[in-house]
Coordinates of C-alpha atoms and ligand atoms in Angstrom, one line a residue:
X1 CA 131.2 146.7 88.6
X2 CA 133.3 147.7 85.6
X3 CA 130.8 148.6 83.7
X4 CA 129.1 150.9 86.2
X5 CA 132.6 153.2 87.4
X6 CA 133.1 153.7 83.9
X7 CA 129.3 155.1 83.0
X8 CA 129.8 157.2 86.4
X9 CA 133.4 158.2 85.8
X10 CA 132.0 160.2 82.6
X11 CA 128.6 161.4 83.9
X12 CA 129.7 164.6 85.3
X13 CA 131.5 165.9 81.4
X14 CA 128.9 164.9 80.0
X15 CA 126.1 166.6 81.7
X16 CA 128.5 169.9 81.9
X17 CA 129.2 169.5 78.5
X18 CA 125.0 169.6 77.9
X19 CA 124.3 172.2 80.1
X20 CA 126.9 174.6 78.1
X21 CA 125.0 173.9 75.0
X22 CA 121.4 174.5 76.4
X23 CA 122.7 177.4 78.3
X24 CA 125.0 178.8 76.0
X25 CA 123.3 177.7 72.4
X26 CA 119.9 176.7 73.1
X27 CA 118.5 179.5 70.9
X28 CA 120.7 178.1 67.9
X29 CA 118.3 176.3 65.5
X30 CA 119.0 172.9 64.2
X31 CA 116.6 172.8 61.0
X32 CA 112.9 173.8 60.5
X33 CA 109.7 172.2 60.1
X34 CA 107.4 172.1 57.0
X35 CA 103.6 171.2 56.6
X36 CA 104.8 168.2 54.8
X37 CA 106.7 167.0 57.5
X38 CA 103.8 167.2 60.1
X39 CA 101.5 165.3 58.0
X40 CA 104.2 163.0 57.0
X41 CA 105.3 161.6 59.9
X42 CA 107.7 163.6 61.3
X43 CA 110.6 162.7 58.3
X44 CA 113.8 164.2 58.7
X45 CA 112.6 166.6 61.6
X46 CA 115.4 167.0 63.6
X47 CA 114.1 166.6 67.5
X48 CA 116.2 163.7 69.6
X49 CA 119.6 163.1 70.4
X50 CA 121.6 160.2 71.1
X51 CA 125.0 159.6 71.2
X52 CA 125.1 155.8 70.9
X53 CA 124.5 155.2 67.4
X54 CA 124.5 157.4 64.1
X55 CA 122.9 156.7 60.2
X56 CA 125.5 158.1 57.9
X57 CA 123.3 158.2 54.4
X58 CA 126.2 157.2 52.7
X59 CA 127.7 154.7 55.1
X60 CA 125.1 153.2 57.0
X61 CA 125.2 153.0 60.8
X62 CA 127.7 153.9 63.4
X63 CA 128.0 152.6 66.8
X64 CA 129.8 155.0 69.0
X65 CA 131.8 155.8 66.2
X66 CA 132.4 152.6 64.9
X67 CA 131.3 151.0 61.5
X68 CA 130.1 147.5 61.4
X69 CA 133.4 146.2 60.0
X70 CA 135.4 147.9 62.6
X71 CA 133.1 146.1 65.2
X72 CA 133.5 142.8 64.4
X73 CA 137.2 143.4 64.1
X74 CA 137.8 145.1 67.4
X75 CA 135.4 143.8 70.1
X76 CA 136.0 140.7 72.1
X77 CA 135.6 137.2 70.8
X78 CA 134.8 134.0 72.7
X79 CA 137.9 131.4 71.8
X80 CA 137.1 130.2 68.7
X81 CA 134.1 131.9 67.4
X82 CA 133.8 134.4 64.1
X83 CA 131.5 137.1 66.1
X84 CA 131.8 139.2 69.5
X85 CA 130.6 138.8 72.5
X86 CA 127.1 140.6 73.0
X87 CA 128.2 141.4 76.2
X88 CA 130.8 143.4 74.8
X89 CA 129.0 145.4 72.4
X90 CA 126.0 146.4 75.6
X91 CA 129.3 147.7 77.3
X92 CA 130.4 149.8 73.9
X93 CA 126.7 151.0 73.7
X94 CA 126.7 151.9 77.6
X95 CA 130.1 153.4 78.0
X96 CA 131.2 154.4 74.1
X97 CA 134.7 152.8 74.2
X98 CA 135.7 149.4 73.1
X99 CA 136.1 146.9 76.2
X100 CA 138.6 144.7 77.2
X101 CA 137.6 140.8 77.0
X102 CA 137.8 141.1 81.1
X103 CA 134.9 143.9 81.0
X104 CA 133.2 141.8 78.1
X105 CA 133.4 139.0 80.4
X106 CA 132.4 141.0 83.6
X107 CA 128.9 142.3 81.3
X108 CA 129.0 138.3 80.8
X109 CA 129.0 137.1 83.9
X110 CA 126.7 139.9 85.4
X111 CA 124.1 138.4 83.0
X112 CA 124.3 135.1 84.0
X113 CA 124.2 135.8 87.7
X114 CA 120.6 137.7 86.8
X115 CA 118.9 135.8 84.0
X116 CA 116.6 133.5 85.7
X117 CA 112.9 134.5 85.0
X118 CA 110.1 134.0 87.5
X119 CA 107.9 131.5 86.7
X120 CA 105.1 133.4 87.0
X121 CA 106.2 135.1 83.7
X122 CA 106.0 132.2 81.9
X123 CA 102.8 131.3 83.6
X124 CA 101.5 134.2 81.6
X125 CA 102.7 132.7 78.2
X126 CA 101.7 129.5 78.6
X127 CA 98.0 130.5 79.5
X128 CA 98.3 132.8 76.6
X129 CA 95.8 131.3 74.1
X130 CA 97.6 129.3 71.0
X131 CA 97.3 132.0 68.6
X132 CA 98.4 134.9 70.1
X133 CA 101.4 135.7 68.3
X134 CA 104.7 135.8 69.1
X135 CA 105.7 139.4 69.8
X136 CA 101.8 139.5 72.0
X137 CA 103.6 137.3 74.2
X138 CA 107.5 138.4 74.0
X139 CA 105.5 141.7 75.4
X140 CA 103.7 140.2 77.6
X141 CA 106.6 138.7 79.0
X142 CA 108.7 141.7 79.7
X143 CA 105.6 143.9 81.6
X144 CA 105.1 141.2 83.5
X145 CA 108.4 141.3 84.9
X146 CA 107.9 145.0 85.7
X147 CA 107.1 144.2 89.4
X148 CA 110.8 143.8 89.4
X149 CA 111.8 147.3 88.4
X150 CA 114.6 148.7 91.1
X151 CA 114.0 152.1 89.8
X152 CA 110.3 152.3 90.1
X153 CA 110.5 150.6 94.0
X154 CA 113.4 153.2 94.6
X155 CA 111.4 156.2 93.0
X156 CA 109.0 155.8 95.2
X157 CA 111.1 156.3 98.5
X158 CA 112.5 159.4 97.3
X159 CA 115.2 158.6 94.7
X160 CA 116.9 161.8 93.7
X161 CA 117.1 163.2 89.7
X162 CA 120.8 162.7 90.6
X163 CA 120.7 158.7 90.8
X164 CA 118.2 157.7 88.2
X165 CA 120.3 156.0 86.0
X166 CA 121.6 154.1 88.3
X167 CA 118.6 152.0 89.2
X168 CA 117.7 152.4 85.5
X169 CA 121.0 150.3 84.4
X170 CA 120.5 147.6 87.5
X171 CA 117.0 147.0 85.7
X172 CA 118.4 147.3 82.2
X173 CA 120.9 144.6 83.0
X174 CA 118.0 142.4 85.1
X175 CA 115.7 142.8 81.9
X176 CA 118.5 141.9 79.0
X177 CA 120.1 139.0 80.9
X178 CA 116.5 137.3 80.7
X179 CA 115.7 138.0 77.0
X180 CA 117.3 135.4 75.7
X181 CA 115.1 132.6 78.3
X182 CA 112.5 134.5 77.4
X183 CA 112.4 134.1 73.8
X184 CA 113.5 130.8 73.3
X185 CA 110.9 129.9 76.0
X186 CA 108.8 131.6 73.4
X187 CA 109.9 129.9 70.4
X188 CA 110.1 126.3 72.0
X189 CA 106.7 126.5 73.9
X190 CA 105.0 127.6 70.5
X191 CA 106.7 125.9 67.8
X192 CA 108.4 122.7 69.4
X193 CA 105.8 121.2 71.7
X194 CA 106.8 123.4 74.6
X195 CA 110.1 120.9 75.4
X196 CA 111.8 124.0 77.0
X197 CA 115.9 123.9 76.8
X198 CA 117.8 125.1 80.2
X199 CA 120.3 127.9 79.8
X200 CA 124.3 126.5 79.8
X201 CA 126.2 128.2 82.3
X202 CA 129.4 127.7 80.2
X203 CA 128.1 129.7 77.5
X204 CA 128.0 133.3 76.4
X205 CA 124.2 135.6 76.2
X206 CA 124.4 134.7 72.3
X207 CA 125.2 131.7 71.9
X208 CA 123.0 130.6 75.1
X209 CA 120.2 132.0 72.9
X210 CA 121.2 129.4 70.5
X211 CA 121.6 126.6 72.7
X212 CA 118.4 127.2 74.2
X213 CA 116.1 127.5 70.9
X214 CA 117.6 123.8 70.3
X215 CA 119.8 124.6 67.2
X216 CA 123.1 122.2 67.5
X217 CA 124.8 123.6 64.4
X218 CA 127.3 125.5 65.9
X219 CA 127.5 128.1 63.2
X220 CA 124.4 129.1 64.6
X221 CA 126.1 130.3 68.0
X222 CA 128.2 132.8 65.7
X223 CA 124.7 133.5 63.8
X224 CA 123.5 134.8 66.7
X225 CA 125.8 136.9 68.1
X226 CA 126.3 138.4 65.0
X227 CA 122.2 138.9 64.4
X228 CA 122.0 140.7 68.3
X229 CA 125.1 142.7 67.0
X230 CA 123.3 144.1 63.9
X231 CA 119.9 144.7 64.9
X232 CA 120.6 146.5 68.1
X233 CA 120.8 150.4 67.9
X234 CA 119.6 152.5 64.2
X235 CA 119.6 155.7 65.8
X236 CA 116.4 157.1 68.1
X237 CA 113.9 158.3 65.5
X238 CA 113.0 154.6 64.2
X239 CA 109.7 153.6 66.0
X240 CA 111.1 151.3 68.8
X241 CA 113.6 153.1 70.0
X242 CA 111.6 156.2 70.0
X243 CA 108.4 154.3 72.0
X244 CA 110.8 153.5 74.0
X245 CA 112.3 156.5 74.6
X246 CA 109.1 158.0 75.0
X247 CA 107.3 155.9 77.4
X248 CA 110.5 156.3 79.4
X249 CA 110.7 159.8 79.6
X250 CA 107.3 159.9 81.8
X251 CA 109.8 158.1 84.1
X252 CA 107.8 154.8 83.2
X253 CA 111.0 152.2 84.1
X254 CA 112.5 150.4 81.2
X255 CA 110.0 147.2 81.3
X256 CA 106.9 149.6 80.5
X257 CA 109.3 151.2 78.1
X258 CA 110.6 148.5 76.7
X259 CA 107.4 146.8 76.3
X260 CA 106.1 149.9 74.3
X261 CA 109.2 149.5 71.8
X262 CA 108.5 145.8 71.4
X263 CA 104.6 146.7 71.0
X264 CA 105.8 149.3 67.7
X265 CA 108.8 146.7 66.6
X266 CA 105.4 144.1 65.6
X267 CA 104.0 146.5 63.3
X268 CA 104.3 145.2 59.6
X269 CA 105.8 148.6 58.3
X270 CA 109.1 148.0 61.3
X271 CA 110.2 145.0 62.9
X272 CA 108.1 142.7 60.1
X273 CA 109.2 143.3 57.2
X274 CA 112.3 140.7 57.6
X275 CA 109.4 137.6 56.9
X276 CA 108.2 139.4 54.1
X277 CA 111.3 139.3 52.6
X278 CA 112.0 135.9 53.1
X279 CA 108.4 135.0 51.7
X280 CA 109.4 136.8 48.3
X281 CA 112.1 134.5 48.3
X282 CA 110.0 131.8 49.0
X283 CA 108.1 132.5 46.0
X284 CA 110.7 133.1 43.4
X285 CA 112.0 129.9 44.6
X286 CA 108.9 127.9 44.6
X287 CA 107.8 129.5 40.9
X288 CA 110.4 127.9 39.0
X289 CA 111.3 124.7 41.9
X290 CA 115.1 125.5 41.6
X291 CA 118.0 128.3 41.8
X292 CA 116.9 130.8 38.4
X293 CA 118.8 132.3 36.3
X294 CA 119.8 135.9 36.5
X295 CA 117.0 136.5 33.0
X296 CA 114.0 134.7 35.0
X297 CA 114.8 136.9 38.3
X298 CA 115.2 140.0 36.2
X299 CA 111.1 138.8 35.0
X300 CA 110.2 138.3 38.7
X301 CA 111.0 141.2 39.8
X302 CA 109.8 143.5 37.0
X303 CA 106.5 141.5 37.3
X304 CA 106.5 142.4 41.0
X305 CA 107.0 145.9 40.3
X306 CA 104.4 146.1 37.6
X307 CA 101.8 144.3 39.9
X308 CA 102.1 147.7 42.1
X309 CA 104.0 145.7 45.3
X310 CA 107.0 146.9 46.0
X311 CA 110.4 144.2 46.4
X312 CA 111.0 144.0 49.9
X313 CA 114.4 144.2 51.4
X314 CA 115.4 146.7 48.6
X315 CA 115.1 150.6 49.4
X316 CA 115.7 152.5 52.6
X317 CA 114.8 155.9 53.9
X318 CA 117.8 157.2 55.0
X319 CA 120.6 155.2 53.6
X320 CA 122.1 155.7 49.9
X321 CA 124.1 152.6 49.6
X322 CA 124.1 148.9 50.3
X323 CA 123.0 148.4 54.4
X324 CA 126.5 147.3 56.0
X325 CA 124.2 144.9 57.6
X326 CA 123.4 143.2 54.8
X327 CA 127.0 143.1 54.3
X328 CA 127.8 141.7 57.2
X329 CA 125.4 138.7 56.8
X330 CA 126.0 138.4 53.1
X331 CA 129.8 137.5 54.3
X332 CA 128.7 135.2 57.1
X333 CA 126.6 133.6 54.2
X334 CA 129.3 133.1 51.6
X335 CA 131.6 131.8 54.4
X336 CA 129.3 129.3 55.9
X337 CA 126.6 127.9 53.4
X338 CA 127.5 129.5 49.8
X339 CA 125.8 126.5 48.1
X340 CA 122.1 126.4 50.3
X341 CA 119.8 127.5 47.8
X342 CA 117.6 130.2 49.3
X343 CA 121.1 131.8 50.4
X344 CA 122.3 131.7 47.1
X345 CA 118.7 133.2 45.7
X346 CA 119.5 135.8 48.1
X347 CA 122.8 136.8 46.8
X348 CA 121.6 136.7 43.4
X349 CA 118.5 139.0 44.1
X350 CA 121.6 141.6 45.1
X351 CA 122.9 141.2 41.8
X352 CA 120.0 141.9 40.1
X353 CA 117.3 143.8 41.6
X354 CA 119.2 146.8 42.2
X355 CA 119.5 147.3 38.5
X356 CA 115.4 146.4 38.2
X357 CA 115.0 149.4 40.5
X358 CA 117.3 151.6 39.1
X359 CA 115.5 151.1 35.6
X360 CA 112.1 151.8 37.2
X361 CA 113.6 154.9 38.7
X362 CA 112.0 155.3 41.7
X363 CA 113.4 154.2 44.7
X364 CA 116.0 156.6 46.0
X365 CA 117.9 153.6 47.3
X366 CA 117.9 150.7 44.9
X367 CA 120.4 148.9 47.3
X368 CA 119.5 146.0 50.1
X369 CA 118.7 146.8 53.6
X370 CA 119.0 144.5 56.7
X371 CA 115.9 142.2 56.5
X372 CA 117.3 141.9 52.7
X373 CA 118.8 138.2 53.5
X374 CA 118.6 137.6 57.8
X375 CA 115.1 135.9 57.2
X376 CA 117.7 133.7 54.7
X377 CA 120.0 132.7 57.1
X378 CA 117.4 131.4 60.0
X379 CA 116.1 128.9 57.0
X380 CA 119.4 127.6 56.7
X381 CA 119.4 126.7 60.4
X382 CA 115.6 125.6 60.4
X383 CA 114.5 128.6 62.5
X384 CA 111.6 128.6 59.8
X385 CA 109.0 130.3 61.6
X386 CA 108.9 133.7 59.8
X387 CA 106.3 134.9 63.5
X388 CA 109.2 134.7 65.7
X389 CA 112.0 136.8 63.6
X390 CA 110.8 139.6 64.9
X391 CA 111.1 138.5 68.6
X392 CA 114.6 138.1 68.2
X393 CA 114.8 141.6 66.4
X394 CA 113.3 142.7 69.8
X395 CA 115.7 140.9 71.7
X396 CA 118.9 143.0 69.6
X397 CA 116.8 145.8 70.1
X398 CA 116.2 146.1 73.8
X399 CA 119.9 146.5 73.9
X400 CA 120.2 149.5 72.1
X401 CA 117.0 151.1 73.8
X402 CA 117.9 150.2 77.2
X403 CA 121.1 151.5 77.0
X404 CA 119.6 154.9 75.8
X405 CA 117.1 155.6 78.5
X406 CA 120.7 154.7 81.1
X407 CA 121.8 158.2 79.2
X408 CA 118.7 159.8 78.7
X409 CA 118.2 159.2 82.6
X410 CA 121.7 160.6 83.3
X411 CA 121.3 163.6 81.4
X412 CA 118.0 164.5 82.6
X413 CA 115.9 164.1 79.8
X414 CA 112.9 165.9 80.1
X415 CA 109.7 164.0 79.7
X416 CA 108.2 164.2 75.9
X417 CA 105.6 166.6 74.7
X418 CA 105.7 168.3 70.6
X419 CA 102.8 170.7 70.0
X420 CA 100.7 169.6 67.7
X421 CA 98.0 172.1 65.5
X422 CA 94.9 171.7 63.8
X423 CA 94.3 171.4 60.1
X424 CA 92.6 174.7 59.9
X425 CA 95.9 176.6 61.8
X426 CA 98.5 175.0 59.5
X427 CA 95.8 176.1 56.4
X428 CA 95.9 179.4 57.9
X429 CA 100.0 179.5 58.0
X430 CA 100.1 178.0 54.6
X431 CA 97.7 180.8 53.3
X432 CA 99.8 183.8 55.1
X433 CA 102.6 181.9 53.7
X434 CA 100.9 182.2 50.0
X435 CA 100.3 185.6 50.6
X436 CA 103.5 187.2 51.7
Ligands
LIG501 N1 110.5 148.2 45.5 C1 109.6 149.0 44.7 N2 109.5 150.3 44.8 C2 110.2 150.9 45.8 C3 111.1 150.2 46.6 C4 111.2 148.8 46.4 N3 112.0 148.0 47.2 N4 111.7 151.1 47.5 C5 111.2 152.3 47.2 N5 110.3 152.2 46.2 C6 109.4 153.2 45.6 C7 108.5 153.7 46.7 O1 107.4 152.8 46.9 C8 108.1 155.1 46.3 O2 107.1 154.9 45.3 P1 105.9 156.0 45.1 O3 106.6 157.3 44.8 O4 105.1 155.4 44.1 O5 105.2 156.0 46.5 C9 109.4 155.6 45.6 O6 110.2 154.4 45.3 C10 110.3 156.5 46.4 O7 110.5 155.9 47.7 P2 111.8 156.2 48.5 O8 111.8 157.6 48.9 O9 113.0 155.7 47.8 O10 111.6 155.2 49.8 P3 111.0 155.6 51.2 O11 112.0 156.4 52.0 O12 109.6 156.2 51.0 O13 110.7 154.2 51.8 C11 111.3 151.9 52.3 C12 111.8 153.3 52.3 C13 112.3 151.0 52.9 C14 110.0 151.8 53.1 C15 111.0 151.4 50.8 O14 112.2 151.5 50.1 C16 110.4 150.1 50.7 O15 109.1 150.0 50.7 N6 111.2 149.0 50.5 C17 110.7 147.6 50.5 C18 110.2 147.2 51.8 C19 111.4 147.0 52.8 O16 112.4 146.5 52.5 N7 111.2 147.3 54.1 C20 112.2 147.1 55.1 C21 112.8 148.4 55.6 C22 113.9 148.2 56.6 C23 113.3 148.3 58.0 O17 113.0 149.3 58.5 N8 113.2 147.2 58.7

C-alpha cells in the first residue's frame, strides 16, 4: 500500500528528529501556567503536539501546511465534481504531502474493499430504543465494532512499541471506510422509516455518503465532500480530538478512542452548536415569514443580545477573522443556490451581525465560524434533521483523530496524566505569590 510505504518511509526522521528535542531541549519551556488557566479549562496552556493541523489566529486552520483554499485547489478531484476526494485529504492528514489522484484512488479503493459493517452492529441500533439520539447510537455503533480491532488482538500476542502504528492505521482505515454505512444507516433507520440505501461501488467515500442518505441532487455529492473536508482536523486541544487522543494513549485501540471523541463531539458547547445556529435562523426567518431587510436583522440581533443569549455562529476562541470554513461554504452557497432563502438569510446575517457585535464590544471575534451557515446548506438539500448534523461532524472528525493516534502511536506517545492540586494548594501559591 501507498499509503503505508510512505508513513514508514518517514517514521525513522521523525522519531530522530523527536528524540533530539526531548534529549537535547526537553528542559526548554514552552509557556507557563496560571491559576486562571487551571480553573478555566485549560485555555491557551500549551501541552500537546500535532503536526497534522495548525489554528493560525489570524488565518484560521492549516492542514499540513495548507490553507483551505489551497486544498480545494490542489488535492485530487473525481471527473467532474467541484470538491476532492476525501480519500485524498486522509492520505495528506496521514502522510503530510499532497497525493497523486493514483494514491487518492488507492486510499479509495482500500475503503471500499473494507467498508462493509457486521450486522450485528446494526443489530445494536435498531434495538436501540426510538429516542435515543443520534450521536447515542453513531457511538454505539463504532464500540461495537471494537471486537474488530487488529491492534488490540495483536497487542495481546506480544506486538512490539516498534509496530503500533501499524495495526493502529489497518484499524483506522477498517473504522473510516464504514462511517459513512454507518451514518446513513443512522439517518435512514431514524428519520426515513428505516428503507436503508446500499453503498454504490462506482462512487467515491463522499459522495457514497450522499448516495446512501438518499439525497439525488447531485450538488449534494460535492456538499459532502467538501463538509468531511472542513470539519476534519482543528488542531488537538478541541474536545474530540483530545478524548480521543487521550483514551488512546492508555493504548485503548482507536474504536474505544474514537468512541470517546464522538461521546465529547455531542456535547451542546462542541459538535452541537451547528443546529443551534440553524434554529436562530429558523427564527429570524419565521418572525417576519420572508427574507428581512438588513434594518429588521440589525433589530433581531440586538434584541438577542439584549435578551442575554449570545448569536450563535458568531465569535470564536482562537480565531481573529472570518472561519475559512465559513468561507468555503459561503462560496459553495453563492455558486449553487444564491436565491434559497435560508441561504441567503445566512449571507446576510454575515453582513450584519459582525457590525452588531462589534458595537456591543464584546466578543473578541465578531466574525462567523464554521457552524455559522453548514446547518444552511443541509436545509437546502432536505437533510433537515438538526440531531443528525452532528453525526456527520463525527464522521469528518474521525478522520482527523484517527490519523493522529497513527502518529501519536509512531512516536511513542506516552500515556496521559497532568497533575492536578487542590484549592487550598493553589490558595497557598497565590498567597506566597501575594507576599513576595
Ligand atoms: N454573541 C454574543 N456575545 C458573544 C458572542 C456572540 N456570538 N461571542 C462572544 N460573545 C461574548 C461572550 O459571551 C463573552 O461575554 P461575557 O464577557 O459576558 O462572558 C465576551 O463576548 C467575550 O467572549 P470571547 O472571549 O470573545 O469568546 P470566547 O473565546 O469566550 O468564546 C465562543 C468563543 C465561540 C464560545 C463564543 O464566541 C460564542 O459563544 N459564540 C456563539 C456560539 C457559537 O457560535 N459556538 C460555536 C463555536 C464553534 C465550535 O466550536 N463548533
Amino acid at each position: 500500500m501507498l499509503l503505508k510505504e510512505q508513513i514508514e518511509a518517514q517514521i525513522p526522521e521523525w522519531r530522530e528528529r523527536v528524540k533530539k528535542l526531548i534529549k537535547e531541549d526537553g528542559a526548554v519551556k514552552v509557556g507557563e501556567v496560571n491559576i486562571g488557566q487551571v480553573y478555566g479549562g485549560m485555555r491557551d496552556v500549551k501541552g500537546l503536539v500535532t503536526d497534522i493541523s495548525y489554528v493560525d489566529p489570524s488565518e484560521g486552520i492549516r492542514f499540513r501546511g495548507y490553507t483551505i483554499p489551497e486544498l480545494l485547489e490542489k488535492l485530487p478531484k473525481p471527473e467532474g465534481s467541484e470538491m476532492p476526494y476525501a480519500g485524498g485529504l486522509y492520505f495528506l492528514l496521514l502522510v503530510g504531502n499532497i497525493p497523486t489522484k493514483e494514491e487518492a484512488l488507492e486510499v479509495e479503493k482500500e475503503w471500499k474493499a473494507r467498508g462493509q459493517v457486521p450486522q450485528y452492529a446494526f443489530d445494536i441500533l435498531i434495538a436501540a430504543p426510538a429516542d435515543t439520539h443520534p450521536m447515542t447510537l453513531f457511538s454505539m455503533a463504532i464500540l461495537a465494532l471494537q471486537r474488530e480491532s487488529i491492534f488490540t488482538d495483536q497487542y495481546h500476542h506480544g506486538l512490539k512499541k516498534d509496530a503500533y502504528w501499524e495495526p493502529t492505521l489497518e484499524d483506522s482505515l477498517n473504522l473510516t471506510a464504514k462511517l459513512p454505512a454507518i451514518a446513513s444507516f443512522i439517518y435512514r433507520m431514524r428519520y426515513k422509516g428505516g428503507e436503508i440505501i446500499q453503498s454504490d461501488p462506482n462512487l467515491d467515500w463522499g459522495a457514497d455518503f450522499a448516495h446512501m442518505m438518499g439525497v439525488t441532487d447531485p450538488g449534494y455529492q460535492d456538499l459532502s465532500r467538501l463538509y468531511f473536508l472542513l470539519h476534519s482536523d482543528h488542531e488537538s486541544g478541541n474536545v474530540s480530538a483530545h478524548a480521543t487522543h487521550l483514551v488512546g494513549s492508555a493504548l485503548s485501540d482507536i474504536y474505544y478512542a474514537a468512541s470517546a471523541g464522538m461521546n465529547g463531539l455531542a456535547g451542546p458547547l462542541h459538535g452541537l452548536a451547528n443546529q443551534e445556529c440553524l434554529g436562530w435562523l429558523l427564527d429570524v426567518f419565521n418572525k417576519y415569514g420572508h427574507v428581512p431587510g438588513k434594518e429588521e436583522l440589525h433589530q433581531f440581533a440586538r434584541d438577542t443580545l439584549s435578551s442575554g443569549k449570545v448569536i450563535p455562529g458568531y465569535g470564536h476562541a482562537v480565531l481573529r477573522k472570518t472561519d475559512p470554513r465559513f468561507t468555503a461554504q459561503h462560496q459553495f452557497g453563492m455558486r449553487h443556490f444564491p436565491e434559497d432563502d435560508i441561504f441567503k438569510l445566512a449571507a446576510l446575517v454575515y453582513e450584519v451581525v459582525p457590525r452588531v457585535l462589534q458595537e456591543q464590544g464584546k466578543a473578541k471575534d465578531p466574525w462567523p465560524n464554521v457552524d455559522a451557515i453548514s446547518g444552511a446548506l443541509q436545509y437546502h438539500y432536505g437533510v433537515r434533521e438538526f440531531d443528525f448534523y452532528t453525526v456527520m461532524f463525527g464522521v469528518s472528525r474521525i478522520l482527523g483523530v484517527s490519523a493522529n493516534l497513527v502518529w501519536a502511536r509512531a512516536l511513542g506517545q506516552p500515556i496521559e496524566r497532568p497533575k492536578s492540586l487542590t484549592t487550598a494548594m493553589l490558595e497557598e501559591i497565590a498567597a506566597k505569590a501575594t507576599a513576595s
